[in-house]
PDB file of N, CA and C in Angstrom:
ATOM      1  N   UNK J  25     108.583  79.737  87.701  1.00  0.00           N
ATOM      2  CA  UNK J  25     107.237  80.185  87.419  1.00  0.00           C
ATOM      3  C   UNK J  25     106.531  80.497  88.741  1.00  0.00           C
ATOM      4  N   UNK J  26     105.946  81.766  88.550  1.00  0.00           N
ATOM      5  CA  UNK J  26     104.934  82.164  90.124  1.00  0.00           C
ATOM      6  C   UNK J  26     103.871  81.572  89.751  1.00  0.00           C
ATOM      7  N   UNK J  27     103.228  81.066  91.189  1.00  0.00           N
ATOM      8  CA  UNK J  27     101.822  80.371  91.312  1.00  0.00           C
ATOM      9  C   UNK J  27     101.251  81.608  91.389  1.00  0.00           C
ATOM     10  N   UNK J  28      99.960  81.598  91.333  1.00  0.00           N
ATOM     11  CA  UNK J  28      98.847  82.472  90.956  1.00  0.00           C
ATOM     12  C   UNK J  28      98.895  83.535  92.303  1.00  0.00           C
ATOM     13  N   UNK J  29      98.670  82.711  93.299  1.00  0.00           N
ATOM     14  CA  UNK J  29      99.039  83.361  94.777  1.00  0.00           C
ATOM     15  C   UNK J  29     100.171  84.460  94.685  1.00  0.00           C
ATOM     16  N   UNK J  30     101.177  83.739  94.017  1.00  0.00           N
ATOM     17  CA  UNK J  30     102.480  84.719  94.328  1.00  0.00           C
ATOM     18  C   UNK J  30     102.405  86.002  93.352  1.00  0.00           C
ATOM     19  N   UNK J  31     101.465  85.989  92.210  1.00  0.00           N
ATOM     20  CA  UNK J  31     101.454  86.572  91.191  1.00  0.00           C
ATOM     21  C   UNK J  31     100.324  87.657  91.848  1.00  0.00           C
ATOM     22  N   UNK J  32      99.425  87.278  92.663  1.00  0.00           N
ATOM     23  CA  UNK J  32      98.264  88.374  93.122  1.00  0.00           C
ATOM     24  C   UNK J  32      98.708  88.857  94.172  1.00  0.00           C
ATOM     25  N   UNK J  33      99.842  88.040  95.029  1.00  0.00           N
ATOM     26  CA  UNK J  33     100.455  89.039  95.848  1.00  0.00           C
ATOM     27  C   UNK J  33     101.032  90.281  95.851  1.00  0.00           C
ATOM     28  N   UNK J  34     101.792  89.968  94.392  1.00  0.00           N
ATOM     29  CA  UNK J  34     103.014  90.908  94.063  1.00  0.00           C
ATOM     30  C   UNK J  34     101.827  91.715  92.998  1.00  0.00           C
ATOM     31  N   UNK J  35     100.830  91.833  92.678  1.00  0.00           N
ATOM     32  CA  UNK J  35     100.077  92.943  92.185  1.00  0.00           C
ATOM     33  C   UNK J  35      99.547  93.514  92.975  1.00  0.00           C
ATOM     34  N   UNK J  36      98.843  92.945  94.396  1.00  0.00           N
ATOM     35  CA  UNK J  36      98.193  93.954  95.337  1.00  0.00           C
ATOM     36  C   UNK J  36      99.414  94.237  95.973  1.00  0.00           C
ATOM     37  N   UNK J  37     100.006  94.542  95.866  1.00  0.00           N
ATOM     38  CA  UNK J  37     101.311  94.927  97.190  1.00  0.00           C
ATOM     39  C   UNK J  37     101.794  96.088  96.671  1.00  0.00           C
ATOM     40  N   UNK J  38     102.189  96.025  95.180  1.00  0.00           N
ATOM     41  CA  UNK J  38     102.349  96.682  93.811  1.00  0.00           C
ATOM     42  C   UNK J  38     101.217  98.004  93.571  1.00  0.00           C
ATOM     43  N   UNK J  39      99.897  97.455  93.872  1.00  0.00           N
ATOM     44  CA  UNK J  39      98.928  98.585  93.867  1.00  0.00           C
ATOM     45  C   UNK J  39      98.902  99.545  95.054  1.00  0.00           C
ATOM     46  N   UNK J  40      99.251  98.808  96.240  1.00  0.00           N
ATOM     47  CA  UNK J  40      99.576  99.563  97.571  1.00  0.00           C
ATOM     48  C   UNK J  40     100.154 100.267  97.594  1.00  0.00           C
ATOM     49  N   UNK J  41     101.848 100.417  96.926  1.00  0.00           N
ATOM     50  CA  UNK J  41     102.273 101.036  96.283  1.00  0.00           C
ATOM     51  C   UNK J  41     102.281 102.108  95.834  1.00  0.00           C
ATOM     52  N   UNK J  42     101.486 101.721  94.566  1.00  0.00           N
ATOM     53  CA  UNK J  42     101.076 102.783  93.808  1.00  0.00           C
ATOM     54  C   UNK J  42     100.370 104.186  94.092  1.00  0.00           C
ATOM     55  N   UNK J  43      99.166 103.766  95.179  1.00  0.00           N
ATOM     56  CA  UNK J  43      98.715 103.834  95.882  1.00  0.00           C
ATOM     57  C   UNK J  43      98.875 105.264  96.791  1.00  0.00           C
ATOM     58  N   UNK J  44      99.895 104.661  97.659  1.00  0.00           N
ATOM     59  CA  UNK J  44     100.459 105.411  98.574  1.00  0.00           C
ATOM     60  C   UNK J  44     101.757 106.106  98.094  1.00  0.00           C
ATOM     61  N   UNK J  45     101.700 106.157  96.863  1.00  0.00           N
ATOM     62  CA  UNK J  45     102.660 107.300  96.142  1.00  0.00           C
ATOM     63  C   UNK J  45     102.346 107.656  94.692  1.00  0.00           C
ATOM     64  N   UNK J  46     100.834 107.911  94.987  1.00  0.00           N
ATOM     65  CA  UNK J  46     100.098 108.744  93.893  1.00  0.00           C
ATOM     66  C   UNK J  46     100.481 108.645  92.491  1.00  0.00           C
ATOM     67  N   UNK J  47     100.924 107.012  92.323  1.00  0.00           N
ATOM     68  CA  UNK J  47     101.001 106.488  90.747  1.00  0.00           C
ATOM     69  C   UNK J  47     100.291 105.499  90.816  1.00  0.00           C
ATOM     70  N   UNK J  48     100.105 105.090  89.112  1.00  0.00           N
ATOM     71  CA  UNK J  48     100.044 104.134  88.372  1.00  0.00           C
ATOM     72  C   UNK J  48     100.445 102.599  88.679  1.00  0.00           C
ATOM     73  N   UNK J  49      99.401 101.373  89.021  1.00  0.00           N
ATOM     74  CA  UNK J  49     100.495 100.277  89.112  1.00  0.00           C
ATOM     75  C   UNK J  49     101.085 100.470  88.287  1.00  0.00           C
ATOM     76  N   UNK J  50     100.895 100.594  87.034  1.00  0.00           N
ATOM     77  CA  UNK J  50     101.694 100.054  85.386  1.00  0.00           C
ATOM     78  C   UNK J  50     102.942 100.692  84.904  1.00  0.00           C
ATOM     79  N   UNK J  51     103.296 102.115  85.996  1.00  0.00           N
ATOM     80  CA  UNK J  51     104.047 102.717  86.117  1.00  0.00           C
ATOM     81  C   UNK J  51     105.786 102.065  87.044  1.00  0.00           C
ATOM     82  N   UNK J  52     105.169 101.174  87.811  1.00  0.00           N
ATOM     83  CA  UNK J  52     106.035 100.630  88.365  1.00  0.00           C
ATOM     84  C   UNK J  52     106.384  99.107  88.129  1.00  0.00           C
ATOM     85  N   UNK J  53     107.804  99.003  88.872  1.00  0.00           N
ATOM     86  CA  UNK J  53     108.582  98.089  88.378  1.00  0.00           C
ATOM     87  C   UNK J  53     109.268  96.976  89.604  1.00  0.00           C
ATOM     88  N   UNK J  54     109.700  96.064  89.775  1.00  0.00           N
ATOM     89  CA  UNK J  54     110.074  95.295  90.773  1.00  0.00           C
ATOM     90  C   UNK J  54     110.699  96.338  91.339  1.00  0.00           C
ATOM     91  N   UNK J  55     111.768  97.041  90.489  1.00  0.00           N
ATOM     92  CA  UNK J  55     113.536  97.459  90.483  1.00  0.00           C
ATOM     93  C   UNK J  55     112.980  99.126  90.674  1.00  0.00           C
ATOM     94  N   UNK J  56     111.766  99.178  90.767  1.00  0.00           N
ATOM     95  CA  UNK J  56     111.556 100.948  90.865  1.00  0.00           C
ATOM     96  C   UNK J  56     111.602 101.046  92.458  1.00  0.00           C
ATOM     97  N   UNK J  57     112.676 102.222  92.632  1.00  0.00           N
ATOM     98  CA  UNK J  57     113.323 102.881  94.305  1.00  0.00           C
ATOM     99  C   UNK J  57     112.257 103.482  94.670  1.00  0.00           C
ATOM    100  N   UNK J  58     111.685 102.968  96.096  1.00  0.00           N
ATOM    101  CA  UNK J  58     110.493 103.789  96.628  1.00  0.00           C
ATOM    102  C   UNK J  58     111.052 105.376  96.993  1.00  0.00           C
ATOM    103  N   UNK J  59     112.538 105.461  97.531  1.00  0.00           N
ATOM    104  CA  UNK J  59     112.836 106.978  97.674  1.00  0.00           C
ATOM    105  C   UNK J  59     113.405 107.398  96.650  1.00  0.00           C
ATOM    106  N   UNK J  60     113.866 106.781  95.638  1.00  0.00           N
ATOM    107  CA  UNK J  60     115.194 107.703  94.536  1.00  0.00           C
ATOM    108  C   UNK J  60     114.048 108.065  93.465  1.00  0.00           C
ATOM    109  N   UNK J  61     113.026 106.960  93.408  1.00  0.00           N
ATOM    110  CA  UNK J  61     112.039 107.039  92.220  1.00  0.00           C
ATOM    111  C   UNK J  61     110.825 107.829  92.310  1.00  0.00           C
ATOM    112  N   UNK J  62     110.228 107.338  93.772  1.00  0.00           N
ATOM    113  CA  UNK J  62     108.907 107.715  94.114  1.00  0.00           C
ATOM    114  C   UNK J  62     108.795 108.570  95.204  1.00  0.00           C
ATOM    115  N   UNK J  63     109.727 109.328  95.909  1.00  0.00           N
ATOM    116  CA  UNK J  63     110.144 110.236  96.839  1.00  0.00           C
ATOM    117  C   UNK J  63     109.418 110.169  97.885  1.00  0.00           C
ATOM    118  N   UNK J  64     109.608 108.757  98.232  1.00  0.00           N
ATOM    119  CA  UNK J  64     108.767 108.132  99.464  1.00  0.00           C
ATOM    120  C   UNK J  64     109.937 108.727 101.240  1.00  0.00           C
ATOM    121  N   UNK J  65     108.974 108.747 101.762  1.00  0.00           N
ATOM    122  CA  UNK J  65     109.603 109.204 102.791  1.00  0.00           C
ATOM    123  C   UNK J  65     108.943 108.143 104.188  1.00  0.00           C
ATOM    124  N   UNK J  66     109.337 108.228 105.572  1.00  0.00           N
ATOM    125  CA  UNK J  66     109.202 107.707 106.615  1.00  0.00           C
ATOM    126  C   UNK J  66     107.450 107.528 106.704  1.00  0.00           C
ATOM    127  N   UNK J  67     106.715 108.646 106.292  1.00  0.00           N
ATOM    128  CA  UNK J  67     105.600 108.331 106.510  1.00  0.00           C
ATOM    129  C   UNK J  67     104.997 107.987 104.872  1.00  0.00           C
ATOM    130  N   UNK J  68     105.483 107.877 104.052  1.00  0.00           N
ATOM    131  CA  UNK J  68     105.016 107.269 102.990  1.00  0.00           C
ATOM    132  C   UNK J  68     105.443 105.039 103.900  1.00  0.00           C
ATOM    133  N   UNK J  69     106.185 104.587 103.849  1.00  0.00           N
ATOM    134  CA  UNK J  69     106.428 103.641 104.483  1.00  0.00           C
ATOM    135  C   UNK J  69     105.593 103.255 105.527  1.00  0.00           C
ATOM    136  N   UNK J  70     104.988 104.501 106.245  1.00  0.00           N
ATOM    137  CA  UNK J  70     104.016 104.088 107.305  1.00  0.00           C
ATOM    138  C   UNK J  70     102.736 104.251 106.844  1.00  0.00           C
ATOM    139  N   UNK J  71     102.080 104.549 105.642  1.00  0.00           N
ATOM    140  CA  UNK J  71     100.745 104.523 105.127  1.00  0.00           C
ATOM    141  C   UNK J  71     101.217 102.650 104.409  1.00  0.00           C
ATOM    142  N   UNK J  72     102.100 102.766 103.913  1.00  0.00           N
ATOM    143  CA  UNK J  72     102.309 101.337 103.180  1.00  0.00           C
ATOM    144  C   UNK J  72     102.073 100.282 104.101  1.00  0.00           C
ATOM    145  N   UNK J  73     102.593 100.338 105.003  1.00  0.00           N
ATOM    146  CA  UNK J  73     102.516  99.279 105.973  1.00  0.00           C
ATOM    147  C   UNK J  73     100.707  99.115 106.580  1.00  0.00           C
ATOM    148  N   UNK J  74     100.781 100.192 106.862  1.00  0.00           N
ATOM    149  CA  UNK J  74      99.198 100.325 107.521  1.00  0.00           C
ATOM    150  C   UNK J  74      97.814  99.697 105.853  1.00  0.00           C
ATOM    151  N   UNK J  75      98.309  99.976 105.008  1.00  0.00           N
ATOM    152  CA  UNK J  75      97.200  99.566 103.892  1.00  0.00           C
ATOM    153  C   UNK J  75      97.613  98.071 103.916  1.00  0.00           C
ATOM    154  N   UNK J  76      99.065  97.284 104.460  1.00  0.00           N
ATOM    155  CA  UNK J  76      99.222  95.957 104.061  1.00  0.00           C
ATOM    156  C   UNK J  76      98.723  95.427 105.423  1.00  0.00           C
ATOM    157  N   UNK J  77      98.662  96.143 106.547  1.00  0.00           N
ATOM    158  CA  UNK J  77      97.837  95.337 107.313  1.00  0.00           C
ATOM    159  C   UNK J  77      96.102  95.537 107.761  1.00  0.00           C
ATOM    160  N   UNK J  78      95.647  96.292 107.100  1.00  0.00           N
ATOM    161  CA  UNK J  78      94.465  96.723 105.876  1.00  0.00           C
ATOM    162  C   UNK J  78      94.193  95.078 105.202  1.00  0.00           C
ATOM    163  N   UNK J  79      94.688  95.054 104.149  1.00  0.00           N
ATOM    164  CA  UNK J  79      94.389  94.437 102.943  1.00  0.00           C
ATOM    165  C   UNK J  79      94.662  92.695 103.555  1.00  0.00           C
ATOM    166  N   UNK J  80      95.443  92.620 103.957  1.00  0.00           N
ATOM    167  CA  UNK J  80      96.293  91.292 104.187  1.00  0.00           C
ATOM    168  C   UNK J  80      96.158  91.049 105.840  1.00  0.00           C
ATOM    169  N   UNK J  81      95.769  92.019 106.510  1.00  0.00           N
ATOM    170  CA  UNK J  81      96.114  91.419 108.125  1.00  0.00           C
ATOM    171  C   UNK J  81      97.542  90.890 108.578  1.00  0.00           C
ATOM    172  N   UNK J  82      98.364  91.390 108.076  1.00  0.00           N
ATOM    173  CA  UNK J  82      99.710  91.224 108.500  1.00  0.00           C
ATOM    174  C   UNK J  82     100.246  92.259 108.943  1.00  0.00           C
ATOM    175  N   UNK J  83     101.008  91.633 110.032  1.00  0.00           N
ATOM    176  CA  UNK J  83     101.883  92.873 110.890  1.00  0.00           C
ATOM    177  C   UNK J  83     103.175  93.467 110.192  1.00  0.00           C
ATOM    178  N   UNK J  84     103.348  94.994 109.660  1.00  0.00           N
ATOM    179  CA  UNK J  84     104.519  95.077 108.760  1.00  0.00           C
ATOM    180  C   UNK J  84     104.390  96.354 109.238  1.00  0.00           C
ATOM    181  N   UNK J  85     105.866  96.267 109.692  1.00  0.00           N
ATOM    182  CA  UNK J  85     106.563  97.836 110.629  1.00  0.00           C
ATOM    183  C   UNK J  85     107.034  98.638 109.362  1.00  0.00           C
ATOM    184  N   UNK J  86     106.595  99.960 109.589  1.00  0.00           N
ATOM    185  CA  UNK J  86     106.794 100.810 108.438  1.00  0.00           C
ATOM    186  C   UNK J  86     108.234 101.285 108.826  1.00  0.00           C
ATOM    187  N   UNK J  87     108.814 101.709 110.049  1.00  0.00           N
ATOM    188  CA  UNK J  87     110.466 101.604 110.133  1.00  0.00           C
ATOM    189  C   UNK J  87     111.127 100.528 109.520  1.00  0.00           C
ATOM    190  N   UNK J  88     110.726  99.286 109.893  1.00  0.00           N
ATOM    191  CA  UNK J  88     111.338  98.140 109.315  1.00  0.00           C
ATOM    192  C   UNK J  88     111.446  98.219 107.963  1.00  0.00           C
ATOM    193  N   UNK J  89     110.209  98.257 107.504  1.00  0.00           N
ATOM    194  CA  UNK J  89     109.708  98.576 105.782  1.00  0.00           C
ATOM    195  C   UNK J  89     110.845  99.537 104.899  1.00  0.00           C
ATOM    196  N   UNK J  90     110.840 100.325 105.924  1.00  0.00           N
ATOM    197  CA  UNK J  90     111.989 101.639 105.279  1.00  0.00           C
ATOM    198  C   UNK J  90     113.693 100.808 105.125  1.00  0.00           C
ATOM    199  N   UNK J  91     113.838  99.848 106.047  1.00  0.00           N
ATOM    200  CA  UNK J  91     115.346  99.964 106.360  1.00  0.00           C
ATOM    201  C   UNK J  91     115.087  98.630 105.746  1.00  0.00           C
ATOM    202  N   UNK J  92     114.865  97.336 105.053  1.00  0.00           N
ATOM    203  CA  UNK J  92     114.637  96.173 104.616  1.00  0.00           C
ATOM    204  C   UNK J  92     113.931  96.761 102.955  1.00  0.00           C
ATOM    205  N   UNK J  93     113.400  97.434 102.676  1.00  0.00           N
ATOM    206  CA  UNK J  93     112.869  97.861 101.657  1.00  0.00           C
ATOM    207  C   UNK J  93     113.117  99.104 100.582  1.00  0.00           C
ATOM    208  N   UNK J  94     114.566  99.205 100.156  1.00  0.00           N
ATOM    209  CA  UNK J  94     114.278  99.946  98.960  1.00  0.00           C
ATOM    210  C   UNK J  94     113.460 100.170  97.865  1.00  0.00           C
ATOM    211  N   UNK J  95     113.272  99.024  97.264  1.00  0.00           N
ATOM    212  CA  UNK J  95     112.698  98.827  95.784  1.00  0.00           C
ATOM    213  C   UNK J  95     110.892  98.443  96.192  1.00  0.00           C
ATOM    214  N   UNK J  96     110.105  98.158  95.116  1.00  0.00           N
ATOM    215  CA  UNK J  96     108.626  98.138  95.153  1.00  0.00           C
ATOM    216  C   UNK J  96     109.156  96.014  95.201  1.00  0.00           C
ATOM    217  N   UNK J  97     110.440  95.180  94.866  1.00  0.00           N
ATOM    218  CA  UNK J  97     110.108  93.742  94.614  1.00  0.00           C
ATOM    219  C   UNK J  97     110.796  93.494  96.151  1.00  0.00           C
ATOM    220  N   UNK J  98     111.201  94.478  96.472  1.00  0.00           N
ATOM    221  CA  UNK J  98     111.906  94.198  98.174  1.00  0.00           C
ATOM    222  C   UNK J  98     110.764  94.707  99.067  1.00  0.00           C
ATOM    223  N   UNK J  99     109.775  95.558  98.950  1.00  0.00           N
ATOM    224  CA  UNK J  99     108.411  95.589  99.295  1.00  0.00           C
ATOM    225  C   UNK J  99     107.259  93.865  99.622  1.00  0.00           C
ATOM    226  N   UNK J 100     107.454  93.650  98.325  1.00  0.00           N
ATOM    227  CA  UNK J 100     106.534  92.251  97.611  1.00  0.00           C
ATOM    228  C   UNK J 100     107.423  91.088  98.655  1.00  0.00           C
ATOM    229  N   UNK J 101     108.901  91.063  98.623  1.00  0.00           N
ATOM    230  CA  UNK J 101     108.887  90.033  99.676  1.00  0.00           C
ATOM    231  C   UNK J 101     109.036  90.192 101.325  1.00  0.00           C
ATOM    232  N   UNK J 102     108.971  91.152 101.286  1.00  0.00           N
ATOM    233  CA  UNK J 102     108.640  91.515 103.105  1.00  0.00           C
ATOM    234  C   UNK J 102     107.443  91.087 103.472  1.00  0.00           C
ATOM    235  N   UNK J 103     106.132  91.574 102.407  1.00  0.00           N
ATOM    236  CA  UNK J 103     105.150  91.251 102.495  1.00  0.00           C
ATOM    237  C   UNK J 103     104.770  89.894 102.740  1.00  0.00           C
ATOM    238  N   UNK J 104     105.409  88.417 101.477  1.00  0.00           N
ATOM    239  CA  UNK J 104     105.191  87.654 101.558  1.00  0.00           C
ATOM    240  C   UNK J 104     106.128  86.952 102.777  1.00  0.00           C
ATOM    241  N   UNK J 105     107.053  87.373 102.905  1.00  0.00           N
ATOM    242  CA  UNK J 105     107.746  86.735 104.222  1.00  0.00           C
ATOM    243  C   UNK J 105     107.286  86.686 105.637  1.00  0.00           C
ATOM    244  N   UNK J 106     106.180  88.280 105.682  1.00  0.00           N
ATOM    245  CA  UNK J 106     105.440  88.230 106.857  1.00  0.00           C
ATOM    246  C   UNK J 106     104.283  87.111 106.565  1.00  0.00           C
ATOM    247  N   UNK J 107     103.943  87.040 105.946  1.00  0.00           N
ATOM    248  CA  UNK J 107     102.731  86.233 105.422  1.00  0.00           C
ATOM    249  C   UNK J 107     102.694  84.394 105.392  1.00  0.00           C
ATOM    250  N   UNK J 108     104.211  84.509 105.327  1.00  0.00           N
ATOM    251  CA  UNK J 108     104.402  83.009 105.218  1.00  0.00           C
ATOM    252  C   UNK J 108     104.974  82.741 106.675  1.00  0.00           C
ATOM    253  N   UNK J 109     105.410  83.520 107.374  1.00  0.00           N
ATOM    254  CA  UNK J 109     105.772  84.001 109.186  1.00  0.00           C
ATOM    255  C   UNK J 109     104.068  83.274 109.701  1.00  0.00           C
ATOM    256  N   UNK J 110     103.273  84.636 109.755  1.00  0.00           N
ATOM    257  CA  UNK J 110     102.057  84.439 109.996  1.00  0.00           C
ATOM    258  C   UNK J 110     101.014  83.198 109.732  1.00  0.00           C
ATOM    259  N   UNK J 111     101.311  82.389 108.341  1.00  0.00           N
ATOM    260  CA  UNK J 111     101.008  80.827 107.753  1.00  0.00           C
ATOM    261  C   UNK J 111     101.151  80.126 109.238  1.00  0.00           C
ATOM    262  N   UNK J 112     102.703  79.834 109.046  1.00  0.00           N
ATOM    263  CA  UNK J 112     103.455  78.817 110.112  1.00  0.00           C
ATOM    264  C   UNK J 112     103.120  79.396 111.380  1.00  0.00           C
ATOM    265  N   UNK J 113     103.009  79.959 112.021  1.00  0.00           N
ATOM    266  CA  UNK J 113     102.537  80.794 113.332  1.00  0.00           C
ATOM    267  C   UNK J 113     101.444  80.005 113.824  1.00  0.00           C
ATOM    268  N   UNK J 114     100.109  80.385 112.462  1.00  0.00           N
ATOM    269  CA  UNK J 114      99.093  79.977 113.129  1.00  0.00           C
ATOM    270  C   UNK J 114      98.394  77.993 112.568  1.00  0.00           C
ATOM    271  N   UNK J 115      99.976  77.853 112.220  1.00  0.00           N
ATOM    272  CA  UNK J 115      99.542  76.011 111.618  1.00  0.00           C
ATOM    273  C   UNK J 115      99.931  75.387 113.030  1.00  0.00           C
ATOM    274  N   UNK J 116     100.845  76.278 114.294  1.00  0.00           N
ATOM    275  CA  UNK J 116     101.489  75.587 115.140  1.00  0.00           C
ATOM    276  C   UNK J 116      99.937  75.565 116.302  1.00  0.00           C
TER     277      UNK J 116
END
């Protein structure tokens, strides 16, 4: 079961998304391909990144994004992995 956190993560990340490839959240899916599905390209990846460190203040390389991130649920945990990076970072 996702905690509430993990559940509003993976909807704003999801809307970012959407977002930056001129759909619908409701249209998309964990398992939906940002290039096979949504014909995302190098600078679609670099508006994504730039709205997640926008929204969230986290550092997320839109090259990286591209080569770690096929899908919109491989998106959602880059996001939270930087995020939980950034947690522990600043607890030290």
């Amino acid at each position: 079961m996702r905690t509430h956190a993990e559940t509003a993560l993976s909807e704003g990340v999801t809307g970012i998304v959407a977002h930056a490839t001129s759909r619908r959240p409701d249209e998309l899916t964990p398992d939906t391909r940002l290039v096979d599905h949504l014909g995302a390209d190098t600078q679609t990846y670099d508006h994504i990144a730039r709205l997640v460190a926008d929204r969230y203040g986290l550092p997320v390389d839109g090259t990286g994004l591209c080569d770690e991130a096929p899908t919109v649920g491989d998106v959602v945990t880059v996001v939270a992995d930087s995020a939980a990076r950034q947690a522990i970072t600043e607890s030290v």
